[in-house]
XYZ file of C-alpha atoms in Angstrom:
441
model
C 83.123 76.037 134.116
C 83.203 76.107 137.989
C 86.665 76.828 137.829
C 86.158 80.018 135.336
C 83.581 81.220 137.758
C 86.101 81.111 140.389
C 88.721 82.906 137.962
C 86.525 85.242 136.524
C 85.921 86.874 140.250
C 90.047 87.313 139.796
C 89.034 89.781 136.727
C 86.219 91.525 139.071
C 84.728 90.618 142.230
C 81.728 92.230 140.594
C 81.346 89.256 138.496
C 78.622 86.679 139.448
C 78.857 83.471 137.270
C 76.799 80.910 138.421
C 77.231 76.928 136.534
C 74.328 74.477 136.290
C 73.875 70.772 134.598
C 71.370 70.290 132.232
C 70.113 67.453 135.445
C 68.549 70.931 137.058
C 65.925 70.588 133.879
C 65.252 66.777 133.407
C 65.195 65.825 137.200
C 63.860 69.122 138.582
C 67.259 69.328 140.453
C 67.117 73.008 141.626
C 65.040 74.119 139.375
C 63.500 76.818 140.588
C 66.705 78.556 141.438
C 67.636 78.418 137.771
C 64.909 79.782 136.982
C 65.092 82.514 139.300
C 68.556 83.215 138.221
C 67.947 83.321 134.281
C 65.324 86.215 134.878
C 67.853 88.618 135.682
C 71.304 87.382 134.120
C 72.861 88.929 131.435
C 74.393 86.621 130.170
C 73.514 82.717 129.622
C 76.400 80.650 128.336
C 75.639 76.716 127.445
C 78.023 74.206 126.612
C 77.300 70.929 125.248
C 73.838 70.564 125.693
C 72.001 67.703 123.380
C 69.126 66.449 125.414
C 65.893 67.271 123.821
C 63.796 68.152 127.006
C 67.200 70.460 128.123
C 66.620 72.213 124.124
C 63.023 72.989 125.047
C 63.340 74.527 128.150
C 66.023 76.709 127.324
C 64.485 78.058 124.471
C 61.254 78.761 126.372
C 63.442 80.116 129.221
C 65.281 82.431 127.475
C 63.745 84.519 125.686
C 64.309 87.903 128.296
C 67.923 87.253 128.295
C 69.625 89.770 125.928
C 72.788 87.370 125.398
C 73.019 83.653 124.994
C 76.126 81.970 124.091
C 76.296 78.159 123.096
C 78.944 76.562 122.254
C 79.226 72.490 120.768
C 75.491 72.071 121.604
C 72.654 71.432 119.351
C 72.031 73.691 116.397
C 68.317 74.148 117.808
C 69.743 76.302 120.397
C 70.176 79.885 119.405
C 72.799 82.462 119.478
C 71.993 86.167 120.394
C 73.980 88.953 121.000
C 72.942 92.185 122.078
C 69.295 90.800 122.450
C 70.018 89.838 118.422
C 69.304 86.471 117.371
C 72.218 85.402 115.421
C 71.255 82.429 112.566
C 73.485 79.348 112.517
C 75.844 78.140 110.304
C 76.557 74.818 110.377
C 77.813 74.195 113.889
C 76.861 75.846 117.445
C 80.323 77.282 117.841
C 80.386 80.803 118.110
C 83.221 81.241 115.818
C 81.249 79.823 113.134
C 78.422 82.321 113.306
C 79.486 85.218 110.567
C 76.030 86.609 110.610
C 77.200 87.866 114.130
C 79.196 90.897 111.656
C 75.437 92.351 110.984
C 75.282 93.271 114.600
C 77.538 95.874 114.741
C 79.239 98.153 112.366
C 82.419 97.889 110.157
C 85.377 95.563 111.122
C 84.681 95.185 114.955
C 82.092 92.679 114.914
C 83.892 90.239 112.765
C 87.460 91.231 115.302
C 84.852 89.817 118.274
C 83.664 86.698 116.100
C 87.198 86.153 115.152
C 88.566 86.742 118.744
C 86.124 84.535 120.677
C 86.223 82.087 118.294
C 89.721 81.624 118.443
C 89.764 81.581 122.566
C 87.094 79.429 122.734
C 89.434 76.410 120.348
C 92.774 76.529 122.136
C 90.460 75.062 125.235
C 92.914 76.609 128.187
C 90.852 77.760 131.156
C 92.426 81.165 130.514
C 91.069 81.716 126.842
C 87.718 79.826 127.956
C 87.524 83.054 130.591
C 88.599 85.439 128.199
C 86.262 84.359 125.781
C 83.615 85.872 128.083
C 84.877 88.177 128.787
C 84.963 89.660 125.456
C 81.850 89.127 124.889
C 80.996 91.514 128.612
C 83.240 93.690 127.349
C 81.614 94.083 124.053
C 77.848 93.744 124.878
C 77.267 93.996 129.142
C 80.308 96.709 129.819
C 83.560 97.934 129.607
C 85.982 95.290 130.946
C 89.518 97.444 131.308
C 91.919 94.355 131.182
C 90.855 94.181 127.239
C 91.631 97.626 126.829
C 94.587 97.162 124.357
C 92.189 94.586 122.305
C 90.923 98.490 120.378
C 92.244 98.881 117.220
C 94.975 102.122 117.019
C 94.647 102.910 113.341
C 96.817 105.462 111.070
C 98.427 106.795 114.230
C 100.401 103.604 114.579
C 101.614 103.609 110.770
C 102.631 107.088 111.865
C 104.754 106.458 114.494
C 106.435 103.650 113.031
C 107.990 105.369 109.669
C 108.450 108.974 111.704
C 111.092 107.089 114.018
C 111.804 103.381 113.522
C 112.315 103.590 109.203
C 115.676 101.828 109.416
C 114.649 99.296 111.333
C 111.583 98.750 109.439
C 113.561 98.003 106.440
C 116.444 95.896 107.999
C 113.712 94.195 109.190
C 111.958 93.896 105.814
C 115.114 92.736 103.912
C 115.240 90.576 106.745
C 114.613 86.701 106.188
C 113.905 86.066 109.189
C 112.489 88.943 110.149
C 110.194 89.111 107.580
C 108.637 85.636 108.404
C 108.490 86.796 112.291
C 106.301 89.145 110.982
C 103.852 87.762 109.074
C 103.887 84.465 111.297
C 102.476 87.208 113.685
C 100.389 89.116 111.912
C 98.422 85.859 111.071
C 98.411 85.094 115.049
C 95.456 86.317 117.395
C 96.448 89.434 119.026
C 95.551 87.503 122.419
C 96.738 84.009 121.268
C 100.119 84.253 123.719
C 100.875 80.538 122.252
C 101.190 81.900 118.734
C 102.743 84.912 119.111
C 105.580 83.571 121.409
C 106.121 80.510 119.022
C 106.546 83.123 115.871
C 108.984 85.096 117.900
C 110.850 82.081 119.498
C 111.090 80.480 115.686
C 112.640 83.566 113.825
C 114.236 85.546 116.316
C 117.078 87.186 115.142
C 118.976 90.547 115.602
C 116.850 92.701 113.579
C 113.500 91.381 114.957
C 115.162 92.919 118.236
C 115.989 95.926 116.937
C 112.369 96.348 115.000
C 110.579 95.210 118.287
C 112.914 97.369 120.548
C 111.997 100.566 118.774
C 108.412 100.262 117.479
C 107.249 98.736 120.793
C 109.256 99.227 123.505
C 111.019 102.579 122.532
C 108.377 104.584 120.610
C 105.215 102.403 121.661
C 103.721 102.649 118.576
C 100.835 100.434 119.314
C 99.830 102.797 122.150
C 99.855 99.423 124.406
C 100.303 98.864 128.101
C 99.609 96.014 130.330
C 100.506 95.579 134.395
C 101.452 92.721 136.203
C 98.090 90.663 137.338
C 97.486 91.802 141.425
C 95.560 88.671 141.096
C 95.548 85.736 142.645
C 97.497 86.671 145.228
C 99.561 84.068 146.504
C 101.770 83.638 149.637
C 105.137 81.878 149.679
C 106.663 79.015 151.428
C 107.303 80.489 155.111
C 109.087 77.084 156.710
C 111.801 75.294 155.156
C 113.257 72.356 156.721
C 112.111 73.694 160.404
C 114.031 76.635 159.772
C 111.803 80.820 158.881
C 112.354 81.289 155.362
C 114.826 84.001 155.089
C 115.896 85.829 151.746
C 119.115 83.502 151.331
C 117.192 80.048 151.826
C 114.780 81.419 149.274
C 117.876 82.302 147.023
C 118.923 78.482 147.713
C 115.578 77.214 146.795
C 115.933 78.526 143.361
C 119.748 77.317 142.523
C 118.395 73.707 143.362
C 120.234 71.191 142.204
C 123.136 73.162 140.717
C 126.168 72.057 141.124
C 125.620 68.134 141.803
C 123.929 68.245 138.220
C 124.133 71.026 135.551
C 121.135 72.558 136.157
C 119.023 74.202 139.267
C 115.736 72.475 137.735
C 113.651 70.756 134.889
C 110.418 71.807 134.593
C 107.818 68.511 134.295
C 104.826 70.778 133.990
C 103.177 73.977 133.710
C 99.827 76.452 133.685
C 100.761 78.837 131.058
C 100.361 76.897 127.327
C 102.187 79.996 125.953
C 105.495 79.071 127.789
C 105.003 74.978 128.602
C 104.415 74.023 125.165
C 108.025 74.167 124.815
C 110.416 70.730 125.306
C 113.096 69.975 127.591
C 112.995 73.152 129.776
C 116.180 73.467 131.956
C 116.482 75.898 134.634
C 119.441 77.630 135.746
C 119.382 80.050 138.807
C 123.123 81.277 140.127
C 124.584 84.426 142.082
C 126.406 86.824 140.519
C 129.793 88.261 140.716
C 128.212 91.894 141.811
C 127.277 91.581 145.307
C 123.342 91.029 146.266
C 123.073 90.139 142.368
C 121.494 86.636 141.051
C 120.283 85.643 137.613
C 117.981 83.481 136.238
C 118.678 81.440 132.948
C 115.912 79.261 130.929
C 117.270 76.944 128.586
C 114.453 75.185 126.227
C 113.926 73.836 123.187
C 111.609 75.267 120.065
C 110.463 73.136 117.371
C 110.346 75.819 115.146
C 107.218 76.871 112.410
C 109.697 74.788 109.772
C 110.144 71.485 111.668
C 113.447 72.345 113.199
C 114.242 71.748 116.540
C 116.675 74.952 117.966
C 117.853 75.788 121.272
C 116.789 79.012 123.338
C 118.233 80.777 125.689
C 116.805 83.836 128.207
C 118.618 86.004 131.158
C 116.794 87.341 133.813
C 118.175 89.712 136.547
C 116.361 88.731 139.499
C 115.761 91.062 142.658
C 114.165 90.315 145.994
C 111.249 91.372 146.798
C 109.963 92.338 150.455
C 109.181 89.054 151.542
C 111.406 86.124 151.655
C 110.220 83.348 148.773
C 108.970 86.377 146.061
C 111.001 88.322 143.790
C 111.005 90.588 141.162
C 112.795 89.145 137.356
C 113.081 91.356 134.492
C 114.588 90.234 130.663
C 114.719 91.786 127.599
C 113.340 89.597 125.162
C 114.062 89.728 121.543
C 113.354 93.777 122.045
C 110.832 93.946 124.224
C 111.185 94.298 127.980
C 109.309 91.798 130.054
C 108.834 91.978 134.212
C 107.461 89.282 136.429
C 106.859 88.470 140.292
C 107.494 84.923 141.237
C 106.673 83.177 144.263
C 107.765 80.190 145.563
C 104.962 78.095 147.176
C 106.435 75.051 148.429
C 109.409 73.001 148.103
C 110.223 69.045 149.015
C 112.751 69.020 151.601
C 114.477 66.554 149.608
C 114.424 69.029 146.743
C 112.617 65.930 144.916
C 110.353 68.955 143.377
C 109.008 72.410 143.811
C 106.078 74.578 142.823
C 107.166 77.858 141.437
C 104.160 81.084 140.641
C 104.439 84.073 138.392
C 102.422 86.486 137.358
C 104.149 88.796 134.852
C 103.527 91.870 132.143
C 105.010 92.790 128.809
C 103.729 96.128 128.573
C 105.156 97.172 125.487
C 103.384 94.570 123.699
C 100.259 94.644 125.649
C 100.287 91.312 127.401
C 99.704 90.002 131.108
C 99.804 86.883 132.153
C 99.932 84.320 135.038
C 101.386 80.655 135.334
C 103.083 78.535 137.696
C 105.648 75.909 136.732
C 106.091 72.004 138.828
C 109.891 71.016 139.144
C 112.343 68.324 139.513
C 115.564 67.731 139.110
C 115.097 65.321 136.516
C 111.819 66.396 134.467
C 109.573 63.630 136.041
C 106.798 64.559 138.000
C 107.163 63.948 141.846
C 106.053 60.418 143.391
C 102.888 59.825 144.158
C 103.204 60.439 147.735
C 103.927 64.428 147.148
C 100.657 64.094 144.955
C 98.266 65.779 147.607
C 100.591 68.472 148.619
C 101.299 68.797 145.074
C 97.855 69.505 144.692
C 96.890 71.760 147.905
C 100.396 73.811 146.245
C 98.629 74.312 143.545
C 95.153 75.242 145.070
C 97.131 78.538 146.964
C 97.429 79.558 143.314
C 93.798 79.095 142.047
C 95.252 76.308 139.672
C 93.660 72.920 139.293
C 95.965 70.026 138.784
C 94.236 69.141 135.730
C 95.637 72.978 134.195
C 99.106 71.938 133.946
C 100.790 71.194 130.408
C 103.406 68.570 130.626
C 106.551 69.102 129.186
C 108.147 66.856 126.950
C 111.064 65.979 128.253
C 112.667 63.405 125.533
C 114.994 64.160 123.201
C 116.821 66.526 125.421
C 120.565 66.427 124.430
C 122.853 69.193 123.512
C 121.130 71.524 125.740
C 123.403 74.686 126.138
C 123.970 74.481 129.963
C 126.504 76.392 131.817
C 126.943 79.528 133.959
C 129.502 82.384 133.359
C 132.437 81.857 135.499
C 133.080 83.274 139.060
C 129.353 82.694 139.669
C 128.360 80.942 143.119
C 125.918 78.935 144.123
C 124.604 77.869 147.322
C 124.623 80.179 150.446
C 123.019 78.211 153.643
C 121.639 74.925 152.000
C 123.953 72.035 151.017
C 122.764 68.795 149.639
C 124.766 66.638 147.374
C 123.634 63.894 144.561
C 124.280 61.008 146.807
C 121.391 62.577 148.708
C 118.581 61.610 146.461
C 119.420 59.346 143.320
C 118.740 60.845 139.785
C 119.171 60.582 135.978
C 121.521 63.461 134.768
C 120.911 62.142 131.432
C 120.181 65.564 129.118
């Protein structure tokens, strides 16, 4: 909860969260600035509180606070929303609570239940902050990130038979397409895990074609989302003694291409949506255009059936102003997706690297951040990188304990490979002999 403090000022520097222990009640550890703090907060969220004097005192305590939140604590604690108390049902977890639905009018309420409820279970420090956000949003004041969380209505229907019929039937007749569909129409508009593991599991070439013209054509969900300005990161500016110039950057990124198959693996990441996926390849080359380079994800989805399928992405890649970011784009399965990337810090025996993004699909209405840890060989870097590791990850407000590790077993068959004429290094040279690994895939 510390941590989501910290993020939440990434949101709005407005924000003022402020995290005690329940030790501030039974050892009179600060308590008068708790107190102090509760009289004008609009907002009290507790988590996990079971001690009996700690019950007491916050209900007493309370009372003037128009919102409290608890979540997995006692069911003598309260909910209230909108200086509402809500009744409980069974457990303390918001989600739970459907008498939250007589609050407000018509289908919102239970939208808010259903969306906090579901942020609050996936347990990511991401959905844990926009859990509460919602909740400002819908009771304290307009947060404008969780604009595209408002329903469209009938003008949506509209849009999609008055230009994108055909494709709505292709689709429709569709297998495939058909079970993209509902698979996402069951998922949490916000749920980037779900929504990414329907498309990844029944993409096909008229889920592109459906997605290309109600979204990203016609935007008939009247959505938009921008690349996070936040946190802002700085790249690697150093590299083996030498300034980082656009071309060592470019280097950084091919990796280990060409004494193995691929540029990287990726052992670990912040973004569940993406990391959740096994045996992540990377594959950065230059093109055959001059000044052009490409960026290639290989990875492997255990589909919604139980099968496990090979992906494949293609990113054109651009440079941005200052050496070690750039600028990717891809179309993906319709819908166009741009991202910034950063690159923070790598070994200068290329034994790993920390890699930042912060990226927008803003035909579908999604933003997101992440940051993947490579290696040329999927396992996460010896225990002597561990602290710089760590401070790498600090520069992008990421805790160590964030990251998802990818599974990395079961990896063969991967569809490696770059299109011919491509090249590959331009000022850094290393071979294999270099720095023993296991090319094992």
């Amino acid at each position: 909860m510390l941590h989501t403090a910290n993020r939440l000022k990434l949101v709005d520097e407005g924000y003022e969260m402020l995290v005690f222990t329940d030790k501030s009640i039974k050892f009179d550890d600060n308590l008068d600035i708790l107190q102090m703090e509760l009289a004008h907060s609009d907002m009290l969220v507790i988590v996990a509180v079971n001690d009996h004097k700690s019950i007491v005192w916050l209900q007493k305590n309370s009372q003037s606070i128009p919102n409290v939140i608890c979540f997995e604590s006692s069911l003598s604690l309260s909910n209230k929303l909108g200086g509402k108390f809500i009744e409980n049902r069974g457990q303390n977890i918001f989600g739970k609570l459907a008498d939250v639905a007589k609050l407000r009018s018509g289908n919102e309420s239970s939208d808010i239940v259903k969306t906090v409820s579901d942020a609050w279970k996936r347990h990511n420090t991401d959905d844990i902050r926009f859990c509460l956000l919602v909740i400002i949003n819908s009771y304290i004041k307009p947060v404008p990130t969780l604009k595209n969380l408002r329903a469209k209505g009938l003008s949506t229907i509209s849009c999609m038979l008055k230009n994108c019929r055909t494709e709505i039937l292709d689709c429709l007749f569709d297998p495939n397409c058909r079970k993209a569909l509902q698979c996402l129409n069951a998922c949490s508009p916000t749920d980037q895990v779900c929504n990414y593991r329907c498309i990844a599991s029944y993409e096909s070439p008229y889920l592109e074609a459906f997605s290309l013209c109600v979204l990203q054509k016609n935007n008939c969900l009247e959505l938009d989302a921008e690349i996070p300005s936040k946190p802002s990161v700085s790249p690697l500016t150093i590299y083996r003694g030498e300034v980082l110039s656009h071309e060592i950057a470019e280097d950084l990124f091919v990796g280990w291409l060409g004494s193995l198959e691929w540029s990287w693996r990726v052992v670990a990441g912040q973004n569940p949506a993406y990391d959740q996926f096994p045996c992540q390849y990377q594959l950065f080359y230059r093109g055959k255009a001059r000044g052009s380079f490409w960026y290639e994800p290989v990875f492997q989805v255990k589909t919604l059936e139980g099968k496990l399928i090979w992906r494949r992405r293609k990113y054109r890649v651009k440079r941005g102003n200052i050496p070690g970011t750039f600028y990717f784009s891809v179309l993906d399965n319709g819908v166009v997706s741009k991202e910034f990337w950063t690159i923070i810090d790598v070994a200068d025996d290329f034994s790993w690297g920390l890699f930042h993004y912060s990226g927008a699909a803003a035909a579908a209405g999604l933003s997101y951040t992440g940051a993947v840890l490579v290696s040329p060989d999927g396992k996460y870097p010896p225990e002597m990188s561990r602290q710089r590791v760590i401070s790498a990850l600090e520069k992008c407000s990421i805790k160590e304990w964030e990251l998802y590790t990818v599974d990395n077993c079961l990896c063969t068959g991967a569809p490696l490979g770059i299109p011919e004429g491509s090249s590959l290094h331009s000022k850094i040279r290393h071979d294999l002999e270099d720095r023993q690994v296991s090319s094992t895939r």
